[in-house]
């Protein structure tokens, strides 16, 4: 309510009812802010006074959820590190909204690929080369034991004539970002 007077001494008053809508609060947490692709994050929505929740994941994907709680989202990643802006807009039935954002950094995956001969007659010597994505460390094992480090590994394998013997070779590659990739395959000596 208010009251006013003119310079001539006239007094007037008035009143009005003002309705204030409650403001929703958009609140969420994520279990990981930085990780290697594919990166699955658990998102916990703790918003208050809201009825609808709109999510944008910063990569063109979006979702509309009707309830709070937790959900999982997986970022595929790219060839280089990417920062995605994850946004929650919480809205209530009266039309008021609140938004909050967090940044998720997805580091490139490591593709541990290889090339080389995998079948031969005893004595069989083969060179297997790492052909995967960039890696700062490459470790090779054969039948569970450390065998070599670096971009290529040479394996000299013995065998028994007339009997096929399989050996399991494993590669583990680590990128400059600490992401790992692995591959396993068999080399057979006849």
Short mmCIF file of C-alpha atoms in Angstrom, two decimals:
data_model
loop_
_atom_site.label_atom_id
_atom_site.label_comp_id
_atom_site.label_asym_id
_atom_site.label_seq_id
_atom_site.Cartn_x
_atom_site.Cartn_y
_atom_site.Cartn_z
CA UNK A 1 0.00 0.00 0.00
CA UNK A 2 1.03 3.62 -0.48
CA UNK A 3 -0.13 7.14 0.34
CA UNK A 4 0.66 10.38 -1.52
CA UNK A 5 -0.12 14.09 -1.14
CA UNK A 6 -0.24 16.85 -3.74
CA UNK A 7 1.23 20.33 -3.31
CA UNK A 8 -2.37 21.57 -2.77
CA UNK A 9 -2.85 19.34 0.27
CA UNK A 10 -4.91 16.58 -1.32
CA UNK A 11 -4.13 13.11 0.05
CA UNK A 12 -4.75 9.81 -1.68
CA UNK A 13 -3.86 6.21 -0.99
CA UNK A 14 -3.95 2.90 -2.76
CA UNK A 15 -2.97 -0.72 -2.33
CA UNK A 16 -2.20 -3.67 -4.51
CA UNK A 17 -1.48 -7.32 -3.90
CA UNK A 18 1.87 -8.54 -5.23
CA UNK A 19 2.38 -12.27 -5.77
CA UNK A 20 5.96 -13.50 -5.69
CA UNK A 21 6.59 -16.85 -7.34
CA UNK A 22 9.15 -19.09 -5.62
CA UNK A 23 12.40 -19.38 -7.56
CA UNK A 24 13.54 -22.93 -8.37
CA UNK A 25 17.17 -23.81 -7.63
CA UNK A 26 19.07 -25.79 -10.24
CA UNK A 27 21.64 -27.93 -8.41
CA UNK A 28 23.62 -30.93 -9.66
CA UNK A 29 26.86 -32.80 -9.04
CA UNK A 30 28.92 -35.07 -11.28
CA UNK A 31 31.19 -37.90 -10.22
CA UNK A 32 33.98 -37.04 -12.71
CA UNK A 33 34.97 -33.73 -14.28
CA UNK A 34 37.93 -35.04 -16.32
CA UNK A 35 38.41 -38.46 -17.87
CA UNK A 36 39.33 -40.58 -20.87
CA UNK A 37 36.90 -41.30 -23.68
CA UNK A 38 34.49 -42.89 -23.68
CA UNK A 39 33.69 -41.06 -20.42
CA UNK A 40 30.56 -42.10 -18.55
CA UNK A 41 29.59 -39.70 -15.78
CA UNK A 42 26.94 -40.07 -13.12
CA UNK A 43 24.91 -36.90 -12.76
CA UNK A 44 22.99 -36.32 -9.53
CA UNK A 45 20.20 -33.76 -9.80
CA UNK A 46 19.50 -32.19 -6.39
CA UNK A 47 17.41 -29.27 -7.69
CA UNK A 48 14.69 -27.78 -5.49
CA UNK A 49 11.24 -26.31 -6.22
CA UNK A 50 11.27 -27.53 -9.84
CA UNK A 51 8.98 -29.76 -11.91
CA UNK A 52 10.94 -30.14 -15.16
CA UNK A 53 14.64 -30.56 -15.89
CA UNK A 54 16.24 -29.77 -19.24
CA UNK A 55 19.79 -30.97 -19.83
CA UNK A 56 22.19 -29.91 -22.57
CA UNK A 57 25.44 -31.84 -22.71
CA UNK A 58 27.53 -29.38 -24.75
CA UNK A 59 27.90 -31.69 -27.76
CA UNK A 60 24.50 -31.22 -29.39
CA UNK A 61 22.72 -33.81 -27.22
CA UNK A 62 19.87 -32.78 -24.92
CA UNK A 63 17.35 -34.48 -22.62
CA UNK A 64 14.15 -33.50 -20.83
CA UNK A 65 13.57 -35.31 -17.55
CA UNK A 66 10.43 -35.09 -15.45
CA UNK A 67 12.07 -35.94 -12.13
CA UNK A 68 15.20 -35.21 -10.17
CA UNK A 69 17.59 -38.00 -9.16
CA UNK A 70 20.57 -39.53 -10.90
CA UNK A 71 21.27 -40.53 -14.47
CA UNK A 72 24.35 -41.55 -16.49
CA UNK A 73 25.59 -39.88 -19.65
CA UNK A 74 28.50 -41.03 -21.84
CA UNK A 75 30.70 -38.67 -23.85
CA UNK A 76 32.35 -40.27 -26.90
CA UNK A 77 35.30 -37.86 -27.10
CA UNK A 78 37.43 -36.61 -29.99
CA UNK A 79 41.03 -36.82 -31.26
CA UNK A 80 42.04 -33.96 -28.94
CA UNK A 81 40.89 -33.01 -25.41
CA UNK A 82 37.46 -31.34 -25.47
CA UNK A 83 35.71 -29.23 -22.81
CA UNK A 84 31.94 -29.73 -22.85
CA UNK A 85 29.55 -27.37 -21.04
CA UNK A 86 26.93 -29.42 -19.20
CA UNK A 87 23.86 -27.30 -18.40
CA UNK A 88 20.80 -28.00 -16.26
CA UNK A 89 17.76 -25.72 -16.48
CA UNK A 90 15.24 -26.41 -13.70
CA UNK A 91 11.73 -25.00 -14.24
CA UNK A 92 8.56 -25.11 -12.12
CA UNK A 93 4.90 -25.09 -13.18
CA UNK A 94 4.61 -21.31 -12.62
CA UNK A 95 7.20 -20.72 -15.33
CA UNK A 96 10.20 -19.61 -13.28
CA UNK A 97 13.55 -21.20 -14.16
CA UNK A 98 17.11 -21.39 -12.91
CA UNK A 99 20.17 -22.72 -14.77
CA UNK A 100 23.58 -23.99 -13.68
CA UNK A 101 26.56 -25.26 -15.69
CA UNK A 102 29.65 -27.40 -15.15
CA UNK A 103 32.54 -28.19 -17.48
CA UNK A 104 33.40 -31.79 -18.38
CA UNK A 105 36.79 -32.43 -20.01
CA UNK A 106 37.01 -35.55 -22.16
CA UNK A 107 40.50 -36.77 -23.08
CA UNK A 108 41.14 -38.76 -26.28
CA UNK A 109 40.88 -42.53 -26.15
CA UNK A 110 43.89 -44.71 -26.94
CA UNK A 111 43.42 -47.19 -29.76
CA UNK A 112 46.05 -49.91 -29.24
CA UNK A 113 46.33 -51.35 -32.76
CA UNK A 114 49.10 -53.49 -34.24
CA UNK A 115 50.37 -55.03 -37.48
CA UNK A 116 52.57 -58.07 -38.14
CA UNK A 117 52.70 -61.77 -38.96
CA UNK A 118 50.94 -63.99 -36.44
CA UNK A 119 51.35 -67.47 -37.93
CA UNK A 120 54.61 -69.18 -38.88
CA UNK A 121 56.66 -72.35 -38.78
CA UNK A 122 59.18 -73.07 -36.02
CA UNK A 123 61.56 -71.48 -35.47
CA UNK A 124 59.42 -68.40 -36.08
CA UNK A 125 60.59 -64.82 -35.65
CA UNK A 126 58.08 -62.03 -36.07
CA UNK A 127 58.15 -58.28 -35.62
CA UNK A 128 54.90 -56.75 -34.42
CA UNK A 129 54.55 -52.99 -34.83
CA UNK A 130 52.33 -50.65 -32.82
CA UNK A 131 50.03 -48.80 -35.27
CA UNK A 132 47.59 -47.26 -32.80
CA UNK A 133 46.96 -43.72 -31.66
CA UNK A 134 49.72 -41.56 -30.19
CA UNK A 135 51.21 -43.04 -27.05
CA UNK A 136 54.09 -42.05 -24.81
CA UNK A 137 54.53 -45.54 -23.36
CA UNK A 138 53.98 -48.88 -25.09
CA UNK A 139 54.52 -52.13 -23.19
CA UNK A 140 54.41 -55.64 -24.68
CA UNK A 141 53.85 -58.92 -22.85
CA UNK A 142 53.91 -62.50 -24.09
CA UNK A 143 52.03 -65.19 -22.18
CA UNK A 144 51.77 -62.82 -19.20
CA UNK A 145 55.47 -61.96 -18.95
CA UNK A 146 57.03 -58.61 -19.88
CA UNK A 147 58.56 -58.88 -23.34
CA UNK A 148 59.42 -55.44 -24.75
CA UNK A 149 58.85 -51.68 -24.67
CA UNK A 150 58.50 -49.27 -27.56
CA UNK A 151 56.88 -49.03 -30.99
CA UNK A 152 57.82 -52.55 -32.10
CA UNK A 153 58.57 -55.90 -30.52
CA UNK A 154 60.46 -58.88 -31.95
CA UNK A 155 59.40 -62.34 -30.84
CA UNK A 156 61.56 -65.42 -31.52
CA UNK A 157 59.34 -68.44 -30.97
CA UNK A 158 60.16 -72.12 -30.88
CA UNK A 159 57.72 -74.92 -31.44
CA UNK A 160 57.32 -78.63 -31.91
CA UNK A 161 57.02 -79.94 -35.44
CA UNK A 162 53.47 -80.99 -36.23
CA UNK A 163 52.00 -79.22 -33.19
CA UNK A 164 50.45 -75.75 -33.21
CA UNK A 165 51.46 -73.66 -30.20
CA UNK A 166 49.63 -70.40 -29.49
CA UNK A 167 51.20 -67.52 -27.57
CA UNK A 168 49.17 -64.57 -26.28
CA UNK A 169 50.66 -61.16 -27.01
CA UNK A 170 49.30 -58.10 -25.21
CA UNK A 171 49.96 -54.42 -25.85
CA UNK A 172 49.26 -51.64 -23.36
CA UNK A 173 49.65 -48.07 -24.60
CA UNK A 174 49.47 -44.93 -22.45
CA UNK A 175 48.87 -41.46 -23.92
CA UNK A 176 50.35 -38.15 -22.81
CA UNK A 177 47.08 -37.58 -20.90
CA UNK A 178 47.37 -40.83 -18.93
CA UNK A 179 44.67 -42.63 -20.91
CA UNK A 180 45.30 -46.31 -21.62
CA UNK A 181 44.38 -48.66 -24.39
CA UNK A 182 45.05 -52.36 -24.71
CA UNK A 183 44.93 -55.10 -27.33
CA UNK A 184 45.53 -58.84 -27.15
CA UNK A 185 46.05 -61.38 -29.94
CA UNK A 186 47.60 -64.78 -30.52
CA UNK A 187 50.73 -65.74 -32.41
CA UNK A 188 50.73 -69.37 -33.54
CA UNK A 189 53.89 -71.42 -34.17
CA UNK A 190 53.47 -74.58 -36.26
#
